mmCIF file with all atom_site columns, C-alpha atoms in Angstrom:
data_model
loop_
_atom_site.group_PDB
_atom_site.id
_atom_site.type_symbol
_atom_site.label_atom_id
_atom_site.label_alt_id
_atom_site.label_comp_id
_atom_site.label_asym_id
_atom_site.label_entity_id
_atom_site.label_seq_id
_atom_site.pdbx_PDB_ins_code
_atom_site.Cartn_x
_atom_site.Cartn_y
_atom_site.Cartn_z
_atom_site.occupancy
_atom_site.B_iso_or_equiv
_atom_site.pdbx_formal_charge
_atom_site.auth_seq_id
_atom_site.auth_comp_id
_atom_site.auth_asym_id
_atom_site.auth_atom_id
_atom_site.pdbx_PDB_model_num
ATOM 1   C CA . GLY A 1 1   ? 113.526 -59.746 -47.360 1.00 56.00 ? 1   GLY A CA 1
ATOM 2   C CA . ALA A 1 2   ? 113.835 -57.629 -44.233 1.00 81.00 ? 2   ALA A CA 1
ATOM 3   C CA . GLY A 1 3   ? 115.043 -54.125 -44.663 1.00 92.00 ? 3   GLY A CA 1
ATOM 4   C CA . VAL A 1 4   ? 116.694 -51.744 -42.203 1.00 95.00 ? 4   VAL A CA 1
ATOM 5   C CA . SER A 1 5   ? 114.665 -51.349 -39.055 1.00 96.00 ? 5   SER A CA 1
ATOM 6   C CA . GLN A 1 6   ? 114.865 -48.681 -36.382 1.00 96.00 ? 6   GLN A CA 1
ATOM 7   C CA . SER A 1 7   ? 113.392 -48.373 -32.936 1.00 96.00 ? 7   SER A CA 1
ATOM 8   C CA . PRO A 1 8   ? 111.681 -46.580 -31.444 1.00 97.00 ? 8   PRO A CA 1
ATOM 9   C CA . ARG A 1 9   ? 109.943 -44.864 -34.337 1.00 95.00 ? 9   ARG A CA 1
ATOM 10  C CA . TYR A 1 10  ? 109.063 -41.861 -32.114 1.00 97.00 ? 10  TYR A CA 1
ATOM 11  C CA . LYS A 1 11  ? 110.770 -40.649 -28.932 1.00 98.00 ? 11  LYS A CA 1
ATOM 12  C CA . VAL A 1 12  ? 109.856 -37.713 -26.773 1.00 98.00 ? 12  VAL A CA 1
ATOM 13  C CA . ALA A 1 13  ? 112.445 -36.669 -24.180 1.00 97.00 ? 13  ALA A CA 1
ATOM 14  C CA . LYS A 1 14  ? 112.650 -33.928 -21.706 1.00 97.00 ? 14  LYS A CA 1
ATOM 15  C CA . ARG A 1 15  ? 115.615 -31.689 -21.985 1.00 97.00 ? 15  ARG A CA 1
ATOM 16  C CA . GLY A 1 16  ? 118.562 -33.200 -20.178 1.00 97.00 ? 16  GLY A CA 1
ATOM 17  C CA . GLN A 1 17  ? 117.435 -36.780 -20.536 1.00 97.00 ? 17  GLN A CA 1
ATOM 18  C CA . ASP A 1 18  ? 119.617 -39.448 -22.189 1.00 98.00 ? 18  ASP A CA 1
ATOM 19  C CA . VAL A 1 19  ? 118.160 -41.365 -25.129 1.00 98.00 ? 19  VAL A CA 1
ATOM 20  C CA . ALA A 1 20  ? 119.280 -44.451 -27.070 1.00 98.00 ? 20  ALA A CA 1
ATOM 21  C CA . LEU A 1 21  ? 118.215 -45.119 -30.650 1.00 98.00 ? 21  LEU A CA 1
ATOM 22  C CA . ARG A 1 22  ? 118.564 -48.570 -32.174 1.00 98.00 ? 22  ARG A CA 1
ATOM 23  C CA . CYS A 1 23  ? 119.313 -49.597 -35.732 1.00 98.00 ? 23  CYS A CA 1
ATOM 24  C CA . ASP A 1 24  ? 119.051 -53.166 -37.148 1.00 98.00 ? 24  ASP A CA 1
ATOM 25  C CA . PRO A 1 25  ? 120.789 -53.198 -40.540 1.00 97.00 ? 25  PRO A CA 1
ATOM 26  C CA . ILE A 1 26  ? 120.204 -55.660 -43.300 1.00 96.00 ? 26  ILE A CA 1
ATOM 27  C CA . SER A 1 27  ? 121.830 -58.949 -42.344 1.00 95.00 ? 27  SER A CA 1
ATOM 28  C CA . GLY A 1 28  ? 125.390 -59.280 -43.665 1.00 94.00 ? 28  GLY A CA 1
ATOM 29  C CA . HIS A 1 29  ? 125.847 -55.611 -44.516 1.00 95.00 ? 29  HIS A CA 1
ATOM 30  C CA . VAL A 1 30  ? 129.343 -54.414 -43.738 1.00 94.00 ? 30  VAL A CA 1
ATOM 31  C CA . SER A 1 31  ? 128.710 -50.665 -43.710 1.00 94.00 ? 31  SER A CA 1
ATOM 32  C CA . LEU A 1 32  ? 126.350 -48.741 -41.412 1.00 96.00 ? 32  LEU A CA 1
ATOM 33  C CA . PHE A 1 33  ? 125.694 -45.029 -41.372 1.00 96.00 ? 33  PHE A CA 1
ATOM 34  C CA . TRP A 1 34  ? 123.805 -42.617 -39.131 1.00 98.00 ? 34  TRP A CA 1
ATOM 35  C CA . TYR A 1 35  ? 122.358 -39.413 -40.466 1.00 97.00 ? 35  TYR A CA 1
ATOM 36  C CA . GLN A 1 36  ? 120.428 -36.570 -38.842 1.00 98.00 ? 36  GLN A CA 1
ATOM 37  C CA . GLN A 1 37  ? 117.567 -34.859 -40.689 1.00 95.00 ? 37  GLN A CA 1
ATOM 38  C CA . ALA A 1 38  ? 116.292 -31.612 -39.261 1.00 95.00 ? 38  ALA A CA 1
ATOM 39  C CA . LEU A 1 39  ? 112.837 -30.427 -40.211 1.00 91.00 ? 39  LEU A CA 1
ATOM 40  C CA . GLY A 1 40  ? 112.681 -29.274 -43.786 1.00 88.00 ? 40  GLY A CA 1
ATOM 41  C CA . GLN A 1 41  ? 116.280 -30.177 -44.568 1.00 91.00 ? 41  GLN A CA 1
ATOM 42  C CA . GLY A 1 42  ? 118.224 -32.929 -46.199 1.00 94.00 ? 42  GLY A CA 1
ATOM 43  C CA . PRO A 1 43  ? 119.881 -35.610 -44.041 1.00 95.00 ? 43  PRO A CA 1
ATOM 44  C CA . GLU A 1 44  ? 123.328 -34.862 -42.735 1.00 95.00 ? 44  GLU A CA 1
ATOM 45  C CA . PHE A 1 45  ? 126.018 -37.471 -42.053 1.00 94.00 ? 45  PHE A CA 1
ATOM 46  C CA . LEU A 1 46  ? 126.790 -38.294 -38.457 1.00 97.00 ? 46  LEU A CA 1
ATOM 47  C CA . THR A 1 47  ? 129.027 -41.335 -38.347 1.00 96.00 ? 47  THR A CA 1
ATOM 48  C CA . TYR A 1 48  ? 130.113 -44.478 -40.212 1.00 94.00 ? 48  TYR A CA 1
ATOM 49  C CA . PHE A 1 49  ? 130.941 -48.030 -39.164 1.00 95.00 ? 49  PHE A CA 1
ATOM 50  C CA . GLN A 1 50  ? 132.685 -50.729 -41.113 1.00 94.00 ? 50  GLN A CA 1
ATOM 51  C CA . ASN A 1 51  ? 131.659 -53.869 -39.224 1.00 95.00 ? 51  ASN A CA 1
ATOM 52  C CA . GLU A 1 52  ? 132.396 -53.021 -35.577 1.00 96.00 ? 52  GLU A CA 1
ATOM 53  C CA . ALA A 1 53  ? 134.910 -50.285 -36.314 1.00 95.00 ? 53  ALA A CA 1
ATOM 54  C CA . GLN A 1 54  ? 133.817 -46.680 -36.203 1.00 96.00 ? 54  GLN A CA 1
ATOM 55  C CA . LEU A 1 55  ? 135.874 -45.212 -39.020 1.00 92.00 ? 55  LEU A CA 1
ATOM 56  C CA . ASP A 1 56  ? 134.346 -41.772 -39.268 1.00 92.00 ? 56  ASP A CA 1
ATOM 57  C CA . LYS A 1 57  ? 132.577 -39.794 -36.558 1.00 93.00 ? 57  LYS A CA 1
ATOM 58  C CA . SER A 1 58  ? 133.290 -36.386 -38.066 1.00 92.00 ? 58  SER A CA 1
ATOM 59  C CA . GLY A 1 59  ? 129.589 -35.466 -38.333 1.00 93.00 ? 59  GLY A CA 1
ATOM 60  C CA . LEU A 1 60  ? 128.693 -35.986 -34.626 1.00 96.00 ? 60  LEU A CA 1
ATOM 61  C CA . PRO A 1 61  ? 127.676 -32.487 -33.520 1.00 95.00 ? 61  PRO A CA 1
ATOM 62  C CA . SER A 1 62  ? 129.011 -32.684 -29.944 1.00 94.00 ? 62  SER A CA 1
ATOM 63  C CA . ASP A 1 63  ? 130.567 -35.027 -27.390 1.00 95.00 ? 63  ASP A CA 1
ATOM 64  C CA . ARG A 1 64  ? 127.028 -35.679 -26.150 1.00 97.00 ? 64  ARG A CA 1
ATOM 65  C CA . PHE A 1 65  ? 126.563 -37.941 -29.183 1.00 98.00 ? 65  PHE A CA 1
ATOM 66  C CA . PHE A 1 66  ? 127.972 -41.461 -29.064 1.00 97.00 ? 66  PHE A CA 1
ATOM 67  C CA . ALA A 1 67  ? 127.483 -44.393 -31.367 1.00 98.00 ? 67  ALA A CA 1
ATOM 68  C CA . GLU A 1 68  ? 128.521 -48.019 -31.179 1.00 97.00 ? 68  GLU A CA 1
ATOM 69  C CA . ARG A 1 69  ? 128.223 -51.271 -33.128 1.00 97.00 ? 69  ARG A CA 1
ATOM 70  C CA . PRO A 1 70  ? 129.984 -53.764 -30.837 1.00 96.00 ? 70  PRO A CA 1
ATOM 71  C CA . GLU A 1 71  ? 129.323 -56.997 -32.814 1.00 94.00 ? 71  GLU A CA 1
ATOM 72  C CA . GLY A 1 72  ? 129.255 -55.544 -36.278 1.00 92.00 ? 72  GLY A CA 1
ATOM 73  C CA . SER A 1 73  ? 125.493 -55.783 -36.688 1.00 95.00 ? 73  SER A CA 1
ATOM 74  C CA . VAL A 1 74  ? 123.063 -53.814 -34.490 1.00 98.00 ? 74  VAL A CA 1
ATOM 75  C CA . SER A 1 75  ? 124.046 -50.203 -33.774 1.00 98.00 ? 75  SER A CA 1
ATOM 76  C CA . THR A 1 76  ? 122.965 -47.783 -31.120 1.00 98.00 ? 76  THR A CA 1
ATOM 77  C CA . LEU A 1 77  ? 123.136 -44.011 -31.231 1.00 98.00 ? 77  LEU A CA 1
ATOM 78  C CA . LYS A 1 78  ? 123.092 -42.449 -27.787 1.00 98.00 ? 78  LYS A CA 1
ATOM 79  C CA . ILE A 1 79  ? 122.531 -38.836 -27.017 1.00 98.00 ? 79  ILE A CA 1
ATOM 80  C CA . GLN A 1 80  ? 123.305 -37.606 -23.491 1.00 98.00 ? 80  GLN A CA 1
ATOM 81  C CA . ARG A 1 81  ? 121.713 -34.617 -21.864 1.00 97.00 ? 81  ARG A CA 1
ATOM 82  C CA . THR A 1 82  ? 119.436 -33.936 -24.781 1.00 97.00 ? 82  THR A CA 1
ATOM 83  C CA . GLN A 1 83  ? 118.876 -30.368 -25.934 1.00 97.00 ? 83  GLN A CA 1
ATOM 84  C CA . GLN A 1 84  ? 116.061 -28.888 -27.954 1.00 96.00 ? 84  GLN A CA 1
ATOM 85  C CA . GLU A 1 85  ? 118.346 -28.521 -30.978 1.00 96.00 ? 85  GLU A CA 1
ATOM 86  C CA . ASP A 1 86  ? 118.725 -32.324 -30.988 1.00 97.00 ? 86  ASP A CA 1
ATOM 87  C CA . SER A 1 87  ? 115.116 -32.614 -32.191 1.00 98.00 ? 87  SER A CA 1
ATOM 88  C CA . ALA A 1 88  ? 115.279 -34.302 -35.591 1.00 97.00 ? 88  ALA A CA 1
ATOM 89  C CA . VAL A 1 89  ? 114.713 -37.514 -37.458 1.00 96.00 ? 89  VAL A CA 1
ATOM 90  C CA . TYR A 1 90  ? 117.698 -39.850 -37.032 1.00 98.00 ? 90  TYR A CA 1
ATOM 91  C CA . LEU A 1 91  ? 118.187 -42.167 -40.002 1.00 97.00 ? 91  LEU A CA 1
ATOM 92  C CA . CYS A 1 92  ? 120.209 -45.317 -40.193 1.00 97.00 ? 92  CYS A CA 1
ATOM 93  C CA . ALA A 1 93  ? 121.403 -46.820 -43.458 1.00 96.00 ? 93  ALA A CA 1
ATOM 94  C CA . SER A 1 94  ? 123.404 -49.910 -44.387 1.00 95.00 ? 94  SER A CA 1
ATOM 95  C CA . SER A 1 95  ? 125.210 -51.076 -47.464 1.00 93.00 ? 95  SER A CA 1
ATOM 96  C CA . LEU A 1 96  ? 126.609 -54.475 -48.403 1.00 92.00 ? 96  LEU A CA 1
ATOM 97  C CA . ARG A 1 97  ? 130.229 -53.543 -48.765 1.00 87.00 ? 97  ARG A CA 1
ATOM 98  C CA . ASP A 1 98  ? 132.444 -50.536 -48.177 1.00 80.00 ? 98  ASP A CA 1
ATOM 99  C CA . ARG A 1 99  ? 132.596 -49.299 -51.748 1.00 77.00 ? 99  ARG A CA 1
ATOM 100 C CA . ASN A 1 100 ? 131.649 -45.753 -52.541 1.00 72.00 ? 100 ASN A CA 1
ATOM 101 C CA . THR A 1 101 ? 129.266 -46.891 -55.296 1.00 75.00 ? 101 THR A CA 1
ATOM 102 C CA . ASP A 1 102 ? 127.282 -49.196 -53.030 1.00 84.00 ? 102 ASP A CA 1
ATOM 103 C CA . THR A 1 103 ? 123.630 -48.449 -52.571 1.00 88.00 ? 103 THR A CA 1
ATOM 104 C CA . GLN A 1 104 ? 122.664 -47.398 -49.054 1.00 91.00 ? 104 GLN A CA 1
ATOM 105 C CA . TYR A 1 105 ? 119.382 -48.776 -47.792 1.00 94.00 ? 105 TYR A CA 1
ATOM 106 C CA . PHE A 1 106 ? 117.629 -46.529 -45.282 1.00 95.00 ? 106 PHE A CA 1
ATOM 107 C CA . GLY A 1 107 ? 115.458 -47.336 -42.313 1.00 95.00 ? 107 GLY A CA 1
ATOM 108 C CA . PRO A 1 108 ? 112.238 -45.428 -41.585 1.00 93.00 ? 108 PRO A CA 1
ATOM 109 C CA . GLY A 1 109 ? 113.996 -43.219 -38.987 1.00 95.00 ? 109 GLY A CA 1
ATOM 110 C CA . THR A 1 110 ? 113.440 -42.292 -35.376 1.00 97.00 ? 110 THR A CA 1
ATOM 111 C CA . ARG A 1 111 ? 111.726 -38.943 -34.800 1.00 96.00 ? 111 ARG A CA 1
ATOM 112 C CA . LEU A 1 112 ? 113.213 -37.446 -31.623 1.00 98.00 ? 112 LEU A CA 1
ATOM 113 C CA . THR A 1 113 ? 111.410 -34.515 -29.993 1.00 98.00 ? 113 THR A CA 1
ATOM 114 C CA . VAL A 1 114 ? 113.070 -32.816 -27.090 1.00 97.00 ? 114 VAL A CA 1
ATOM 115 C CA . LEU A 1 115 ? 110.772 -30.705 -24.948 1.00 96.00 ? 115 LEU A CA 1
ATOM 116 C CA . ALA B 2 1   ? 134.671 -30.486 -50.927 1.00 73.00 ? 1   ALA B CA 1
ATOM 117 C CA . GLN B 2 2   ? 131.524 -31.941 -52.422 1.00 81.00 ? 2   GLN B CA 1
ATOM 118 C CA . SER B 2 3   ? 128.076 -30.338 -52.358 1.00 89.00 ? 3   SER B CA 1
ATOM 119 C CA . VAL B 2 4   ? 124.841 -30.280 -54.233 1.00 93.00 ? 4   VAL B CA 1
ATOM 120 C CA . THR B 2 5   ? 122.409 -27.513 -54.898 1.00 95.00 ? 5   THR B CA 1
ATOM 121 C CA . GLN B 2 6   ? 118.759 -28.262 -55.691 1.00 97.00 ? 6   GLN B CA 1
ATOM 122 C CA . LEU B 2 7   ? 117.553 -25.249 -57.538 1.00 96.00 ? 7   LEU B CA 1
ATOM 123 C CA . ASP B 2 8   ? 113.870 -25.535 -56.593 1.00 95.00 ? 8   ASP B CA 1
ATOM 124 C CA . SER B 2 9   ? 112.482 -26.134 -53.144 1.00 96.00 ? 9   SER B CA 1
ATOM 125 C CA . HIS B 2 10  ? 108.983 -26.788 -54.508 1.00 97.00 ? 10  HIS B CA 1
ATOM 126 C CA . VAL B 2 11  ? 107.807 -27.971 -57.914 1.00 98.00 ? 11  VAL B CA 1
ATOM 127 C CA . SER B 2 12  ? 104.110 -28.348 -58.860 1.00 98.00 ? 12  SER B CA 1
ATOM 128 C CA . VAL B 2 13  ? 102.878 -30.189 -61.949 1.00 97.00 ? 13  VAL B CA 1
ATOM 129 C CA . SER B 2 14  ? 99.710  -31.566 -63.296 1.00 97.00 ? 14  SER B CA 1
ATOM 130 C CA . GLU B 2 15  ? 99.196  -35.317 -63.601 1.00 97.00 ? 15  GLU B CA 1
ATOM 131 C CA . GLY B 2 16  ? 100.377 -36.540 -67.010 1.00 97.00 ? 16  GLY B CA 1
ATOM 132 C CA . THR B 2 17  ? 102.741 -33.643 -67.606 1.00 98.00 ? 17  THR B CA 1
ATOM 133 C CA . PRO B 2 18  ? 106.603 -33.819 -67.536 1.00 98.00 ? 18  PRO B CA 1
ATOM 134 C CA . VAL B 2 19  ? 108.632 -33.542 -64.380 1.00 98.00 ? 19  VAL B CA 1
ATOM 135 C CA . LEU B 2 20  ? 111.970 -31.713 -64.128 1.00 98.00 ? 20  LEU B CA 1
ATOM 136 C CA . LEU B 2 21  ? 113.823 -31.480 -60.819 1.00 98.00 ? 21  LEU B CA 1
ATOM 137 C CA . ARG B 2 22  ? 117.100 -29.585 -61.090 1.00 98.00 ? 22  ARG B CA 1
ATOM 138 C CA . CYS B 2 23  ? 120.361 -30.366 -59.351 1.00 97.00 ? 23  CYS B CA 1
ATOM 139 C CA . ASN B 2 24  ? 123.854 -28.892 -59.668 1.00 96.00 ? 24  ASN B CA 1
ATOM 140 C CA . TYR B 2 25  ? 126.858 -30.448 -57.993 1.00 93.00 ? 25  TYR B CA 1
ATOM 141 C CA . SER B 2 26  ? 130.272 -29.365 -56.902 1.00 89.00 ? 26  SER B CA 1
ATOM 142 C CA . SER B 2 27  ? 133.047 -31.930 -56.523 1.00 79.00 ? 27  SER B CA 1
ATOM 143 C CA . SER B 2 28  ? 136.802 -31.905 -56.565 1.00 71.00 ? 28  SER B CA 1
ATOM 144 C CA . TYR B 2 29  ? 136.766 -35.489 -57.743 1.00 73.00 ? 29  TYR B CA 1
ATOM 145 C CA . SER B 2 30  ? 134.674 -37.407 -60.261 1.00 75.00 ? 30  SER B CA 1
ATOM 146 C CA . PRO B 2 31  ? 131.538 -37.927 -58.212 1.00 82.00 ? 31  PRO B CA 1
ATOM 147 C CA . SER B 2 32  ? 128.985 -40.608 -57.786 1.00 86.00 ? 32  SER B CA 1
ATOM 148 C CA . LEU B 2 33  ? 125.521 -38.981 -57.921 1.00 91.00 ? 33  LEU B CA 1
ATOM 149 C CA . PHE B 2 34  ? 122.203 -40.313 -56.689 1.00 93.00 ? 34  PHE B CA 1
ATOM 150 C CA . TRP B 2 35  ? 118.600 -39.320 -56.518 1.00 97.00 ? 35  TRP B CA 1
ATOM 151 C CA . TYR B 2 36  ? 116.587 -40.496 -53.514 1.00 96.00 ? 36  TYR B CA 1
ATOM 152 C CA . VAL B 2 37  ? 112.804 -40.154 -52.899 1.00 97.00 ? 37  VAL B CA 1
ATOM 153 C CA . GLN B 2 38  ? 111.163 -39.802 -49.479 1.00 94.00 ? 38  GLN B CA 1
ATOM 154 C CA . HIS B 2 39  ? 107.455 -40.371 -49.160 1.00 91.00 ? 39  HIS B CA 1
ATOM 155 C CA . PRO B 2 40  ? 105.785 -39.235 -45.971 1.00 83.00 ? 40  PRO B CA 1
ATOM 156 C CA . ASN B 2 41  ? 106.456 -41.554 -43.037 1.00 75.00 ? 41  ASN B CA 1
ATOM 157 C CA . LYS B 2 42  ? 108.563 -43.816 -45.210 1.00 80.00 ? 42  LYS B CA 1
ATOM 158 C CA . GLY B 2 43  ? 112.280 -44.364 -45.537 1.00 83.00 ? 43  GLY B CA 1
ATOM 159 C CA . LEU B 2 44  ? 114.488 -42.886 -48.241 1.00 92.00 ? 44  LEU B CA 1
ATOM 160 C CA . GLN B 2 45  ? 114.383 -44.968 -51.406 1.00 93.00 ? 45  GLN B CA 1
ATOM 161 C CA . LEU B 2 46  ? 116.985 -44.954 -54.155 1.00 94.00 ? 46  LEU B CA 1
ATOM 162 C CA . LEU B 2 47  ? 115.629 -43.812 -57.556 1.00 96.00 ? 47  LEU B CA 1
ATOM 163 C CA . LEU B 2 48  ? 118.797 -44.016 -59.556 1.00 94.00 ? 48  LEU B CA 1
ATOM 164 C CA . LYS B 2 49  ? 122.572 -43.577 -59.424 1.00 91.00 ? 49  LYS B CA 1
ATOM 165 C CA . TYR B 2 50  ? 125.389 -42.443 -61.659 1.00 90.00 ? 50  TYR B CA 1
ATOM 166 C CA . THR B 2 51  ? 128.809 -44.010 -61.106 1.00 81.00 ? 51  THR B CA 1
ATOM 167 C CA . SER B 2 52  ? 130.863 -42.910 -64.129 1.00 75.00 ? 52  SER B CA 1
ATOM 168 C CA . ALA B 2 53  ? 129.339 -45.331 -66.608 1.00 75.00 ? 53  ALA B CA 1
ATOM 169 C CA . ALA B 2 54  ? 126.587 -44.201 -69.006 1.00 84.00 ? 54  ALA B CA 1
ATOM 170 C CA . THR B 2 55  ? 125.779 -40.536 -68.546 1.00 89.00 ? 55  THR B CA 1
ATOM 171 C CA . LEU B 2 56  ? 122.016 -41.144 -69.059 1.00 94.00 ? 56  LEU B CA 1
ATOM 172 C CA . VAL B 2 57  ? 120.782 -43.139 -66.125 1.00 94.00 ? 57  VAL B CA 1
ATOM 173 C CA . LYS B 2 58  ? 117.413 -44.825 -65.933 1.00 95.00 ? 58  LYS B CA 1
ATOM 174 C CA . GLY B 2 59  ? 115.808 -45.514 -62.582 1.00 95.00 ? 59  GLY B CA 1
ATOM 175 C CA . ILE B 2 60  ? 112.661 -46.868 -61.092 1.00 94.00 ? 60  ILE B CA 1
ATOM 176 C CA . ASN B 2 61  ? 109.122 -45.644 -61.781 1.00 94.00 ? 61  ASN B CA 1
ATOM 177 C CA . GLY B 2 62  ? 110.019 -44.137 -65.122 1.00 96.00 ? 62  GLY B CA 1
ATOM 178 C CA . PHE B 2 63  ? 112.535 -41.566 -63.781 1.00 97.00 ? 63  PHE B CA 1
ATOM 179 C CA . GLU B 2 64  ? 115.830 -40.805 -65.436 1.00 97.00 ? 64  GLU B CA 1
ATOM 180 C CA . ALA B 2 65  ? 118.698 -38.374 -65.017 1.00 97.00 ? 65  ALA B CA 1
ATOM 181 C CA . GLU B 2 66  ? 121.513 -37.185 -67.222 1.00 94.00 ? 66  GLU B CA 1
ATOM 182 C CA . PHE B 2 67  ? 125.025 -36.427 -65.927 1.00 93.00 ? 67  PHE B CA 1
ATOM 183 C CA . LYS B 2 68  ? 126.416 -33.345 -67.691 1.00 93.00 ? 68  LYS B CA 1
ATOM 184 C CA . LYS B 2 69  ? 129.975 -32.650 -66.592 1.00 89.00 ? 69  LYS B CA 1
ATOM 185 C CA . SER B 2 70  ? 130.261 -29.411 -68.542 1.00 90.00 ? 70  SER B CA 1
ATOM 186 C CA . GLU B 2 71  ? 127.257 -27.999 -66.750 1.00 92.00 ? 71  GLU B CA 1
ATOM 187 C CA . THR B 2 72  ? 127.957 -29.815 -63.427 1.00 92.00 ? 72  THR B CA 1
ATOM 188 C CA . SER B 2 73  ? 124.317 -30.865 -63.478 1.00 95.00 ? 73  SER B CA 1
ATOM 189 C CA . PHE B 2 74  ? 122.315 -34.069 -62.748 1.00 96.00 ? 74  PHE B CA 1
ATOM 190 C CA . HIS B 2 75  ? 118.673 -33.153 -63.381 1.00 97.00 ? 75  HIS B CA 1
ATOM 191 C CA . LEU B 2 76  ? 115.890 -35.651 -62.699 1.00 98.00 ? 76  LEU B CA 1
ATOM 192 C CA . THR B 2 77  ? 113.141 -36.068 -65.299 1.00 98.00 ? 77  THR B CA 1
ATOM 193 C CA . LYS B 2 78  ? 110.045 -38.084 -65.918 1.00 98.00 ? 78  LYS B CA 1
ATOM 194 C CA . PRO B 2 79  ? 107.925 -37.815 -69.095 1.00 97.00 ? 79  PRO B CA 1
ATOM 195 C CA . SER B 2 80  ? 104.532 -38.053 -67.363 1.00 97.00 ? 80  SER B CA 1
ATOM 196 C CA . ALA B 2 81  ? 103.825 -37.417 -63.695 1.00 97.00 ? 81  ALA B CA 1
ATOM 197 C CA . HIS B 2 82  ? 101.588 -39.646 -61.658 1.00 96.00 ? 82  HIS B CA 1
ATOM 198 C CA . MET B 2 83  ? 99.818  -38.809 -58.466 1.00 96.00 ? 83  MET B CA 1
ATOM 199 C CA . SER B 2 84  ? 101.951 -41.299 -56.562 1.00 95.00 ? 84  SER B CA 1
ATOM 200 C CA . ASP B 2 85  ? 105.094 -39.352 -57.519 1.00 96.00 ? 85  ASP B CA 1
ATOM 201 C CA . ALA B 2 86  ? 104.242 -36.608 -54.983 1.00 96.00 ? 86  ALA B CA 1
ATOM 202 C CA . ALA B 2 87  ? 107.067 -36.735 -52.444 1.00 96.00 ? 87  ALA B CA 1
ATOM 203 C CA . GLU B 2 88  ? 110.345 -35.121 -51.425 1.00 96.00 ? 88  GLU B CA 1
ATOM 204 C CA . TYR B 2 89  ? 113.286 -35.711 -53.745 1.00 98.00 ? 89  TYR B CA 1
ATOM 205 C CA . PHE B 2 90  ? 116.940 -35.417 -52.767 1.00 97.00 ? 90  PHE B CA 1
ATOM 206 C CA . CYS B 2 91  ? 119.964 -35.074 -55.040 1.00 97.00 ? 91  CYS B CA 1
ATOM 207 C CA . VAL B 2 92  ? 122.992 -36.694 -53.414 1.00 94.00 ? 92  VAL B CA 1
ATOM 208 C CA . VAL B 2 93  ? 126.731 -36.686 -54.142 1.00 91.00 ? 93  VAL B CA 1
ATOM 209 C CA . THR B 2 94  ? 129.630 -38.718 -52.890 1.00 85.00 ? 94  THR B CA 1
ATOM 210 C CA . PRO B 2 95  ? 133.230 -38.630 -54.028 1.00 66.00 ? 95  PRO B CA 1
ATOM 211 C CA . ILE B 2 96  ? 134.188 -41.557 -56.311 1.00 60.00 ? 96  ILE B CA 1
ATOM 212 C CA . SER B 2 97  ? 137.663 -41.682 -54.920 1.00 60.00 ? 97  SER B CA 1
ATOM 213 C CA . GLY B 2 98  ? 138.341 -43.324 -51.626 1.00 59.00 ? 98  GLY B CA 1
ATOM 214 C CA . GLY B 2 99  ? 136.292 -45.950 -49.892 1.00 67.00 ? 99  GLY B CA 1
ATOM 215 C CA . TYR B 2 100 ? 132.969 -45.711 -48.183 1.00 72.00 ? 100 TYR B CA 1
ATOM 216 C CA . ASN B 2 101 ? 130.320 -43.385 -49.528 1.00 76.00 ? 101 ASN B CA 1
ATOM 217 C CA . LYS B 2 102 ? 129.443 -40.659 -47.041 1.00 85.00 ? 102 LYS B CA 1
ATOM 218 C CA . LEU B 2 103 ? 126.381 -39.234 -48.740 1.00 90.00 ? 103 LEU B CA 1
ATOM 219 C CA . ILE B 2 104 ? 126.005 -35.473 -49.052 1.00 91.00 ? 104 ILE B CA 1
ATOM 220 C CA . PHE B 2 105 ? 122.374 -34.478 -49.533 1.00 95.00 ? 105 PHE B CA 1
ATOM 221 C CA . GLY B 2 106 ? 120.839 -31.428 -51.168 1.00 95.00 ? 106 GLY B CA 1
ATOM 222 C CA . ALA B 2 107 ? 118.110 -29.523 -49.304 1.00 95.00 ? 107 ALA B CA 1
ATOM 223 C CA . GLY B 2 108 ? 115.368 -31.404 -51.188 1.00 96.00 ? 108 GLY B CA 1
ATOM 224 C CA . THR B 2 109 ? 112.650 -30.557 -53.679 1.00 97.00 ? 109 THR B CA 1
ATOM 225 C CA . ARG B 2 110 ? 109.048 -31.195 -52.772 1.00 97.00 ? 110 ARG B CA 1
ATOM 226 C CA . LEU B 2 111 ? 107.019 -32.371 -55.781 1.00 97.00 ? 111 LEU B CA 1
ATOM 227 C CA . ALA B 2 112 ? 103.304 -31.772 -55.789 1.00 97.00 ? 112 ALA B CA 1
ATOM 228 C CA . VAL B 2 113 ? 101.197 -33.460 -58.453 1.00 97.00 ? 113 VAL B CA 1
ATOM 229 C CA . HIS B 2 114 ? 97.725  -32.064 -59.161 1.00 96.00 ? 114 HIS B CA 1
ATOM 230 C CA . PRO B 2 115 ? 94.896  -33.933 -60.882 1.00 94.00 ? 115 PRO B CA 1
#
């Protein structure tokens, strides 16, 4: 079956531009997560959705980062006024339920480069 | 707070020899522990997970890991390395209490397999 998909796979932005990254989770999955993976590091948690509710946004690095999941399926991560330090791979993951033992399935990521 | 430490940033083995990737965790609660693998230009894939059942966990592709509470360790092993095992491996922890599983990743271990 279809896994988690993300688009675009690659994004180059000039400093100061706004970008929007899309995540299509596995159909029917309740939980959706965003992570940020800087070069040579492990992914770091950004935010969590349970259906359409954003229950945890403690990992968002600044108020320039905004995420939404209005209908409880597709999610968008928006970064306003991009900075060079925003360059990273942004990973989306979904899991079937909201249990802490559930397996998270990851998308291929969007590699963002800010010039 | 929860955290994981991967003791080796790079491990190099010959094909057909055993693999050992070391991970120590820190958790105030009984944790769930995972190992994920990331091949170049591919999404993170779950290898195995420990969720307070059997302490020896078997995963895909011949990998296994043993949860040792006394040593706060969750090392990943494989009896015989294959060329296709070359990838980045992440040890991951999440608290078993509470609801959703915000994954906390280690810095990763890059495994190289030589013919």
